[in-house]
């Protein structure tokens, strides 16, 4: 299958998932330029995903799946031996979906999108910072005494790590939330996560 990403975008989570599943030989990672919307400098990415956003997966059957929460669950189900998501229909699967939604809406879109977007005005950035404390307070409370978002490492943790990585670029000091900071350091030390982060930093600097 083909996975489409841009360095250090939320699609970092898909690289983490692929590495956690030890599936590099079964997945082709294709870099999308977020400015030109081209794949590896050639193909117009919008012919694959009309929204022009990463990540996306093109399955072996030619189906295209977009939106990070859906892509991550597809990858988890494609490589079930890695245990990156509870089984479909299991009660814990809905907990996974709950955390994918929280990371996607409350952190990614509400907090970080306005802070990272070049066109975001001062009012939008101020609103995002005002909302950050409440969201990180909630996350910190949940992570106290926990290793991961649910009972074991999952694709929700891959997504959260991709989002927490942006804190350094927007001046959010995670030390204010000790459980979140400890989680970031602990999960960031996982071999697959550390490898994905290092590789995408290198790709980002070269872009």
Coordinates of N, CA and C in Angstrom, one line a residue:
X1 N 0.8 -1.2 0.0 CA 0.0 0.0 0.0 C 0.9 1.2 0.0
X2 N 0.3 2.4 -0.4 CA 1.0 3.6 -0.4 C 0.5 4.5 0.7
X3 N 1.4 5.1 1.5 CA 1.1 6.0 2.5 C 1.7 7.4 2.1
X4 N 0.9 8.4 2.2 CA 1.4 9.8 1.8 C 1.5 10.6 3.1
X5 N 2.7 11.3 3.1 CA 3.0 12.1 4.3 C 3.7 13.4 3.9
X6 N 3.8 14.3 4.9 CA 4.7 15.5 4.8 C 5.5 15.5 6.1
X7 N 6.7 15.9 6.0 CA 7.6 15.8 7.2 C 7.0 16.6 8.4
X8 N 6.9 16.0 9.5 CA 6.5 16.6 10.8 C 5.1 17.1 10.8
X9 N 4.3 16.8 9.8 CA 2.9 17.0 9.8 C 2.2 15.9 10.7
X10 N 0.9 15.9 10.8 CA 0.3 14.9 11.7 C 0.5 13.5 11.1
X11 N 0.8 13.5 9.8 CA 1.1 12.2 9.2 C 2.4 11.5 9.8
X12 N 3.1 12.2 10.6 CA 4.2 11.6 11.3 C 3.7 10.4 12.1
X13 N 2.5 10.4 12.5 CA 1.8 9.3 13.3 C 1.7 8.1 12.4
X14 N 1.5 8.2 11.1 CA 1.4 7.1 10.2 C 2.8 6.4 10.1
X15 N 3.9 7.2 10.0 CA 5.2 6.6 10.0 C 5.5 5.8 11.3
X16 N 5.1 6.4 12.4 CA 5.3 5.7 13.7 C 4.5 4.4 13.6
X17 N 3.3 4.4 13.2 CA 2.5 3.2 13.1 C 3.1 2.1 12.2
X18 N 3.6 2.6 11.1 CA 4.3 1.6 10.2 C 5.5 1.0 10.8
X19 N 6.3 1.8 11.5 CA 7.5 1.3 12.2 C 7.2 0.4 13.4
X20 N 6.2 0.8 14.1 CA 5.7 0.0 15.3 C 5.3 -1.4 14.8
X21 N 4.6 -1.4 13.6 CA 4.1 -2.7 13.0 C 5.2 -3.5 12.3
X22 N 6.4 -2.9 12.2 CA 7.5 -3.5 11.5 C 7.1 -3.8 10.1
X23 N 6.5 -2.9 9.4 CA 5.8 -3.1 8.1 C 6.4 -2.3 7.0
X24 N 7.7 -1.9 7.2 CA 8.3 -1.1 6.1 C 8.3 -1.8 4.8
X25 N 8.5 -3.1 4.8 CA 8.6 -3.8 3.5 C 7.2 -4.0 2.9
X26 N 6.1 -3.6 3.6 CA 4.8 -3.8 3.0 C 4.1 -2.4 2.7
X27 N 4.8 -1.4 3.0 CA 4.3 0.0 2.8 C 5.3 0.9 2.1
X28 N 4.8 1.6 1.2 CA 5.6 2.6 0.5 C 5.2 4.0 1.0
X29 N 6.2 4.7 1.6 CA 6.1 6.0 2.2 C 6.4 7.1 1.1
X30 N 5.4 7.9 0.8 CA 5.5 8.9 -0.3 C 5.4 10.3 0.2
X31 N 6.5 11.1 0.0 CA 6.5 12.4 0.5 C 5.8 13.4 -0.3
X32 N 4.9 14.2 0.3 CA 4.1 15.2 -0.3 C 4.6 16.6 0.1
X33 N 4.9 17.4 -0.9 CA 5.3 18.8 -0.7 C 4.0 19.6 -0.3
X34 N 4.0 20.1 0.9 CA 2.7 20.8 1.3 C 2.5 22.1 0.6
X35 N 3.5 22.7 0.0 CA 3.3 23.9 -0.8 C 2.9 23.7 -2.2
X36 N 3.5 22.8 -2.9 CA 3.2 22.5 -4.3 C 2.2 21.4 -4.5
X37 N 1.9 20.6 -3.4 CA 1.0 19.5 -3.4 C 1.4 18.5 -4.5
X38 N 2.7 18.3 -4.5 CA 3.2 17.2 -5.5 C 3.8 16.1 -4.6
X39 N 3.8 14.9 -5.2 CA 4.4 13.8 -4.6 C 5.8 13.6 -5.1
X40 N 6.8 13.6 -4.2 CA 8.2 13.5 -4.7 C 8.6 14.4 -5.8
X41 N 8.0 15.6 -5.9 CA 8.3 16.6 -6.9 C 7.7 16.4 -8.2
X42 N 6.7 15.4 -8.3 CA 6.1 15.1 -9.6 C 4.6 15.1 -9.6
X43 N 4.1 14.0 -9.3 CA 2.6 13.8 -9.4 C 1.8 14.8 -8.6
X44 N 0.7 15.3 -9.1 CA -0.2 16.2 -8.4 C -0.9 15.3 -7.3
X45 N -0.6 15.6 -6.1 CA -1.2 14.8 -5.0 C -2.7 14.9 -5.0
X46 N -3.2 16.0 -5.4 CA -4.7 16.2 -5.4 C -5.4 15.2 -6.3
X47 N -4.7 14.5 -7.2 CA -5.3 13.5 -8.0 C -5.5 12.2 -7.2
X48 N -4.8 12.2 -6.0 CA -5.0 11.1 -5.1 C -6.0 11.5 -4.0
X49 N -5.7 12.6 -3.4 CA -6.6 13.1 -2.3 C -7.0 14.6 -2.7
X50 N -8.2 14.8 -3.1 CA -8.6 16.1 -3.6 C -8.5 17.2 -2.6
X51 N -8.5 16.8 -1.3 CA -8.3 17.8 -0.3 C -6.8 18.3 -0.2
X52 N -5.9 17.6 -0.8 CA -4.5 17.9 -0.7 C -3.9 17.8 0.6
X53 N -4.5 17.1 1.5 CA -4.0 17.0 2.9 C -3.4 15.6 3.2
X54 N -2.5 15.6 4.0 CA -1.9 14.3 4.5 C -2.4 14.0 5.9
X55 N -2.4 12.7 6.3 CA -2.0 11.6 5.5 C -3.1 11.0 4.6
X56 N -2.8 10.1 3.8 CA -3.7 9.3 3.0 C -3.1 8.0 2.8
X57 N -3.9 7.0 2.6 CA -3.5 5.6 2.2 C -4.2 5.2 1.0
X58 N -3.4 4.7 0.0 CA -4.0 4.0 -1.2 C -3.7 2.5 -1.0
X59 N -4.8 1.8 -0.8 CA -4.7 0.4 -0.5 C -4.3 -0.4 -1.8
X60 N -3.9 -1.6 -1.6 CA -3.5 -2.5 -2.7 C -4.7 -2.6 -3.7
X61 N -5.9 -2.4 -3.3 CA -7.1 -2.5 -4.2 C -7.4 -1.2 -4.9
X62 N -6.5 -0.1 -4.6 CA -6.7 1.2 -5.2 C -7.7 2.1 -4.5
X63 N -8.2 1.7 -3.3 CA -9.1 2.6 -2.5 C -8.2 3.6 -1.8
X64 N -8.7 4.8 -1.7 CA -8.0 5.9 -1.0 C -8.7 6.2 0.3
X65 N -8.0 6.2 1.4 CA -8.5 6.5 2.7 C -7.8 7.8 3.2
X66 N -8.6 8.7 3.6 CA -8.1 10.0 4.2 C -8.6 10.2 5.6
X67 N -8.1 11.3 6.2 CA -8.3 11.7 7.6 C -7.5 10.8 8.5
X68 N -6.8 11.4 9.4 CA -5.8 10.7 10.2 C -6.3 9.6 11.0
X69 N -7.5 9.9 11.7 CA -8.0 8.9 12.6 C -8.4 7.6 11.8
X70 N -9.0 7.8 10.6 CA -9.3 6.7 9.7 C -8.1 6.0 9.2
X71 N -7.1 6.7 8.8 CA -5.9 6.1 8.2 C -5.2 5.3 9.3
X72 N -5.1 5.8 10.5 CA -4.4 5.1 11.6 C -5.1 3.8 11.9
X73 N -6.4 3.9 12.0 CA -7.2 2.6 12.3 C -7.0 1.6 11.2
X74 N -7.0 2.1 9.9 CA -6.8 1.2 8.8 C -5.4 0.5 8.9
X75 N -4.4 1.3 9.2 CA -3.1 0.7 9.4 C -3.0 -0.3 10.5
X76 N -3.7 0.0 11.6 CA -3.7 -0.9 12.8 C -4.4 -2.2 12.4
X77 N -5.5 -2.1 11.6 CA -6.2 -3.3 11.2 C -5.5 -4.1 10.2
X78 N -4.7 -3.4 9.3 CA -4.0 -4.1 8.3 C -2.8 -4.9 8.8
X79 N -2.3 -4.5 10.0 CA -1.2 -5.3 10.7 C -1.6 -5.6 12.1
X80 N -2.6 -6.5 12.2 CA -3.2 -6.8 13.6 C -2.2 -7.4 14.5
X81 N -1.2 -8.1 14.0 CA -0.2 -8.7 14.9 C 0.6 -7.7 15.7
X82 N 0.6 -6.4 15.3 CA 1.3 -5.4 16.1 C 0.5 -4.9 17.3
X83 N -0.8 -5.2 17.3 CA -1.6 -4.8 18.4 C -1.7 -3.3 18.6
X84 N -1.8 -2.5 17.5 CA -1.9 -1.1 17.6 C -3.3 -0.5 17.8
X85 N -4.3 -1.4 17.8 CA -5.7 -1.0 18.1 C -6.4 -2.2 18.7
X86 N -7.3 -2.0 19.6 CA -8.2 -3.1 20.0 C -9.0 -3.6 18.9
X87 N -9.5 -4.8 19.0 CA -10.3 -5.4 17.9 C -11.6 -4.6 17.6
X88 N -12.0 -4.5 16.4 CA -13.2 -3.8 16.0 C -14.4 -4.4 16.8
X89 N -15.2 -3.5 17.4 CA -16.3 -3.9 18.1 C -16.1 -4.1 19.6
X90 N -14.8 -4.2 20.0 CA -14.5 -4.4 21.4 C -14.7 -3.0 22.1
X91 N -15.1 -3.1 23.4 CA -15.4 -1.8 24.1 C -14.2 -0.9 24.1
X92 N -13.0 -1.4 24.2 CA -11.8 -0.6 24.2 C -11.5 0.1 22.9
X93 N -12.1 -0.5 21.8 CA -11.9 0.2 20.5 C -12.6 1.6 20.5
X94 N -13.7 1.7 21.3 CA -14.3 3.0 21.3 C -13.5 4.0 22.2
X95 N -12.8 3.5 23.1 CA -11.9 4.3 23.9 C -10.8 4.8 23.0
X96 N -10.3 4.0 22.1 CA -9.3 4.4 21.1 C -9.9 5.5 20.2
X97 N -11.1 5.3 19.8 CA -11.7 6.3 18.9 C -11.9 7.6 19.7
X98 N -12.2 7.5 21.0 CA -12.4 8.7 21.8 C -11.1 9.5 21.8
X99 N -10.0 8.8 22.0 CA -8.7 9.6 22.1 C -8.2 10.1 20.8
X100 N -8.5 9.3 19.7 CA -8.2 9.8 18.4 C -9.0 11.1 18.1
X101 N -10.2 11.1 18.5 CA -11.1 12.3 18.4 C -10.6 13.5 19.2
X102 N -10.2 13.2 20.5 CA -9.7 14.3 21.3 C -8.4 14.9 20.8
X103 N -7.5 14.1 20.4 CA -6.2 14.6 19.8 C -6.5 15.4 18.6
X104 N -7.4 14.9 17.7 CA -7.6 15.5 16.4 C -8.4 16.8 16.6
X105 N -9.4 16.9 17.4 CA -10.2 18.1 17.5 C -9.7 19.1 18.6
X106 N -9.5 18.6 19.8 CA -9.2 19.4 20.9 C -7.7 20.0 20.9
X107 N -6.8 19.1 20.4 CA -5.4 19.6 20.4 C -5.0 20.0 19.0
X108 N -5.1 19.1 18.0 CA -4.6 19.4 16.7 C -5.3 20.6 16.1
X109 N -6.6 20.6 16.0 CA -7.4 21.6 15.3 C -7.6 22.9 16.2
X110 N -7.9 22.7 17.4 CA -8.3 23.9 18.3 C -7.0 24.6 18.8
X111 N -6.0 23.8 19.2 CA -4.8 24.5 19.8 C -3.8 24.7 18.8
X112 N -3.3 23.7 18.1 CA -2.1 23.8 17.3 C -2.3 24.4 15.9
X113 N -3.4 24.1 15.3 CA -3.6 24.7 13.9 C -3.6 26.2 13.9
X114 N -4.3 26.9 14.8 CA -4.2 28.4 14.8 C -2.8 28.9 15.1
X115 N -2.0 28.2 15.9 CA -0.7 28.6 16.3 C 0.3 28.4 15.2
X116 N 0.1 27.4 14.4 CA 1.1 27.0 13.4 C 0.7 27.7 12.0
X117 N -0.5 28.0 11.8 CA -0.9 28.5 10.5 C -0.4 29.9 10.2
X118 N 0.3 30.1 9.0 CA 0.8 31.4 8.7 C -0.2 32.5 8.6
X119 N -1.4 32.1 8.2 CA -2.5 33.1 7.9 C -3.3 33.3 9.2
X120 N -3.0 32.7 10.3 CA -3.8 32.8 11.5 C -3.5 34.2 12.1
X121 N -4.6 34.9 12.5 CA -4.4 36.3 13.1 C -4.1 36.2 14.6
X122 N -3.8 37.3 15.2 CA -3.5 37.4 16.6 C -4.7 36.9 17.4
X123 N -5.9 37.3 17.0 CA -7.1 36.8 17.8 C -7.2 35.3 17.8
X124 N -7.0 34.7 16.7 CA -7.1 33.2 16.6 C -6.0 32.6 17.5
X125 N -4.8 33.1 17.4 CA -3.7 32.6 18.2 C -4.0 32.8 19.7
X126 N -4.5 33.9 20.1 CA -4.9 34.1 21.5 C -5.9 33.2 22.0
X127 N -6.9 32.9 21.2 CA -8.0 32.0 21.5 C -7.5 30.6 21.7
X128 N -6.5 30.2 20.8 CA -5.9 28.9 20.9 C -5.1 28.7 22.2
X129 N -4.4 29.7 22.5 CA -3.6 29.6 23.8 C -4.5 29.6 25.0
X130 N -5.6 30.4 25.0 CA -6.5 30.3 26.1 C -7.1 29.0 26.3
X131 N -7.4 28.3 25.2 CA -8.0 26.9 25.3 C -7.0 25.8 25.6
X132 N -5.7 26.1 25.4 CA -4.7 25.1 25.6 C -4.6 24.6 27.0
X133 N -4.7 25.5 28.0 CA -4.5 25.0 29.4 C -5.6 24.0 29.8
X134 N -6.8 24.3 29.4 CA -7.9 23.4 29.8 C -7.7 22.0 29.2
X135 N -7.3 22.0 27.9 CA -7.1 20.7 27.2 C -5.9 19.9 27.8
X136 N -4.8 20.6 28.0 CA -3.6 19.9 28.6 C -3.8 19.6 30.1
X137 N -4.6 20.3 30.8 CA -5.0 19.9 32.2 C -5.7 18.6 32.1
X138 N -6.7 18.5 31.2 CA -7.4 17.2 31.1 C -6.5 16.1 30.7
X139 N -5.7 16.3 29.7 CA -4.8 15.2 29.3 C -3.8 14.8 30.4
X140 N -3.3 15.8 31.1 CA -2.4 15.5 32.2 C -3.0 14.7 33.3
X141 N -4.3 15.0 33.6 CA -5.0 14.3 34.6 C -5.2 12.8 34.2
X142 N -5.5 12.6 32.9 CA -5.7 11.3 32.4 C -4.4 10.4 32.4
X143 N -3.3 11.1 32.1 CA -2.0 10.4 32.0 C -1.3 10.1 33.4
X144 N -1.8 10.7 34.4 CA -1.2 10.5 35.7 C -1.3 9.0 36.1
X145 N -0.2 8.3 36.3 CA -0.2 6.9 36.6 C -0.5 6.0 35.5
X146 N -0.5 6.5 34.2 CA -0.7 5.7 33.0 C 0.5 5.7 32.1
X147 N 0.8 4.6 31.5 CA 1.8 4.5 30.5 C 1.4 5.2 29.1
X148 N 0.1 4.8 28.8 CA -0.4 5.2 27.4 C -1.8 5.7 27.6
X149 N -2.4 6.2 26.5 CA -3.7 6.7 26.5 C -4.8 5.6 26.8
X150 N -4.6 4.4 26.3 CA -5.4 3.3 26.7 C -4.5 2.3 27.4
X151 N -4.9 1.0 27.4 CA -4.1 0.1 28.2 C -2.7 -0.3 27.7
X152 N -2.5 0.0 26.4 CA -1.2 -0.3 25.8 C -1.0 0.7 24.7
X153 N 0.3 0.7 24.2 CA 0.6 1.7 23.1 C -0.4 1.4 21.9
X154 N -0.9 2.5 21.3 CA -1.8 2.3 20.2 C -1.6 3.4 19.2
X155 N -2.4 3.4 18.1 CA -2.2 4.5 17.1 C -2.7 5.8 17.7
X156 N -3.5 5.8 18.7 CA -3.8 7.1 19.4 C -2.6 7.8 20.0
X157 N -1.7 6.9 20.5 CA -0.4 7.5 21.1 C 0.5 8.0 19.9
X158 N 0.5 7.3 18.8 CA 1.2 7.8 17.7 C 0.8 9.2 17.2
X159 N -0.6 9.4 17.2 CA -1.1 10.7 16.8 C -0.8 11.7 17.9
X160 N -0.9 11.4 19.2 CA -0.6 12.3 20.2 C 0.9 12.7 20.2
X161 N 1.8 11.8 19.9 CA 3.2 12.1 19.8 C 3.5 13.1 18.7
X162 N 2.8 12.9 17.5 CA 3.0 13.8 16.4 C 2.5 15.2 16.8
X163 N 1.5 15.3 17.5 CA 0.9 16.6 17.9 C 1.8 17.3 19.0
X164 N 2.2 16.5 20.0 CA 3.0 17.1 21.1 C 4.3 17.6 20.5
X165 N 4.8 17.0 19.5 CA 6.1 17.4 18.8 C 6.0 18.9 18.4
X166 N 4.8 19.4 18.1 CA 4.6 20.8 17.6 C 4.8 21.8 18.8
X167 N 4.7 21.3 20.0 CA 4.7 22.3 21.1 C 6.0 23.1 21.1
X168 N 7.1 22.5 20.7 CA 8.4 23.2 20.7 C 8.4 24.3 19.7
X169 N 7.6 24.2 18.6 CA 7.6 25.2 17.6 C 6.7 26.4 17.9
X170 N 5.8 26.3 18.9 CA 4.8 27.3 19.1 C 4.9 27.9 20.6
X171 N 6.0 27.5 21.3 CA 6.2 28.0 22.6 C 5.3 27.5 23.7
X172 N 4.8 26.3 23.6 CA 4.1 25.7 24.6 C 5.0 24.8 25.4
X173 N 5.2 25.1 26.7 CA 6.2 24.4 27.5 C 5.4 23.3 28.2
X174 N 5.7 22.1 27.8 CA 4.9 20.9 28.4 C 5.4 20.6 29.8
X175 N 6.4 21.2 30.3 CA 6.9 21.0 31.7 C 5.8 21.5 32.7
X176 N 4.9 22.3 32.2 CA 3.8 22.8 33.0 C 2.8 21.6 33.4
X177 N 2.9 20.6 32.6 CA 2.0 19.4 32.8 C 3.0 18.2 32.9
X178 N 3.4 17.9 34.1 CA 4.4 16.9 34.3 C 4.1 15.5 33.8
X179 N 2.8 15.1 33.9 CA 2.5 13.8 33.3 C 2.6 13.7 31.8
X180 N 2.2 14.9 31.2 CA 2.3 15.0 29.7 C 3.8 15.0 29.3
X181 N 4.6 15.8 30.0 CA 6.0 15.8 29.7 C 6.7 14.5 29.8
X182 N 6.3 13.8 30.9 CA 6.9 12.5 31.2 C 6.5 11.5 30.1
X183 N 5.2 11.6 29.7 CA 4.7 10.7 28.6 C 5.4 11.0 27.3
X184 N 5.6 12.2 27.0 CA 6.3 12.6 25.7 C 7.7 12.0 25.8
X185 N 8.4 12.1 26.9 CA 9.8 11.6 26.9 C 9.8 10.1 26.9
X186 N 8.9 9.5 27.6 CA 8.8 8.0 27.7 C 8.4 7.4 26.3
X187 N 7.4 7.9 25.7 CA 7.0 7.4 24.4 C 8.0 7.7 23.3
X188 N 8.5 8.9 23.4 CA 9.5 9.3 22.5 C 10.8 8.5 22.4
X189 N 11.0 7.7 23.5 CA 12.2 6.8 23.6 C 11.9 5.5 23.0
X190 N 10.6 5.2 22.7 CA 10.4 3.9 22.0 C 11.2 3.9 20.7
X191 N 11.8 2.8 20.3 CA 12.7 2.8 19.1 C 12.0 3.2 17.9
X192 N 10.7 2.8 17.6 CA 10.0 3.1 16.4 C 9.7 4.6 16.4
X193 N 9.3 5.2 17.5 CA 9.0 6.6 17.6 C 10.2 7.4 17.5
X194 N 11.3 7.1 18.1 CA 12.5 7.9 18.0 C 13.0 7.8 16.6
X195 N 12.9 6.7 16.0 CA 13.4 6.6 14.6 C 12.6 7.5 13.6
X196 N 11.2 7.4 13.8 CA 10.3 8.2 13.0 C 10.6 9.7 13.2
X197 N 10.7 10.1 14.4 CA 11.0 11.6 14.7 C 12.3 12.0 14.1
X198 N 13.4 11.2 14.2 CA 14.7 11.6 13.7 C 14.6 11.7 12.2
X199 N 14.0 10.7 11.5 CA 13.9 10.7 10.1 C 13.1 11.9 9.5
X200 N 12.0 12.2 10.2 CA 11.2 13.3 9.7 C 11.8 14.7 10.0
X201 N 12.5 14.8 11.1 CA 13.3 16.1 11.3 C 14.3 16.3 10.2
X202 N 15.0 15.2 9.8 CA 15.9 15.3 8.7 C 15.3 15.7 7.4
X203 N 14.1 15.1 7.1 CA 13.4 15.4 5.9 C 12.9 16.8 5.9
X204 N 12.4 17.3 7.1 CA 11.9 18.6 7.2 C 13.0 19.7 7.0
X205 N 14.1 19.4 7.5 CA 15.3 20.4 7.4 C 15.7 20.4 5.9
X206 N 15.6 19.3 5.2 CA 16.0 19.3 3.8 C 15.0 19.8 2.8
X207 N 13.8 20.0 3.3 CA 12.7 20.4 2.4 C 12.9 21.9 2.0

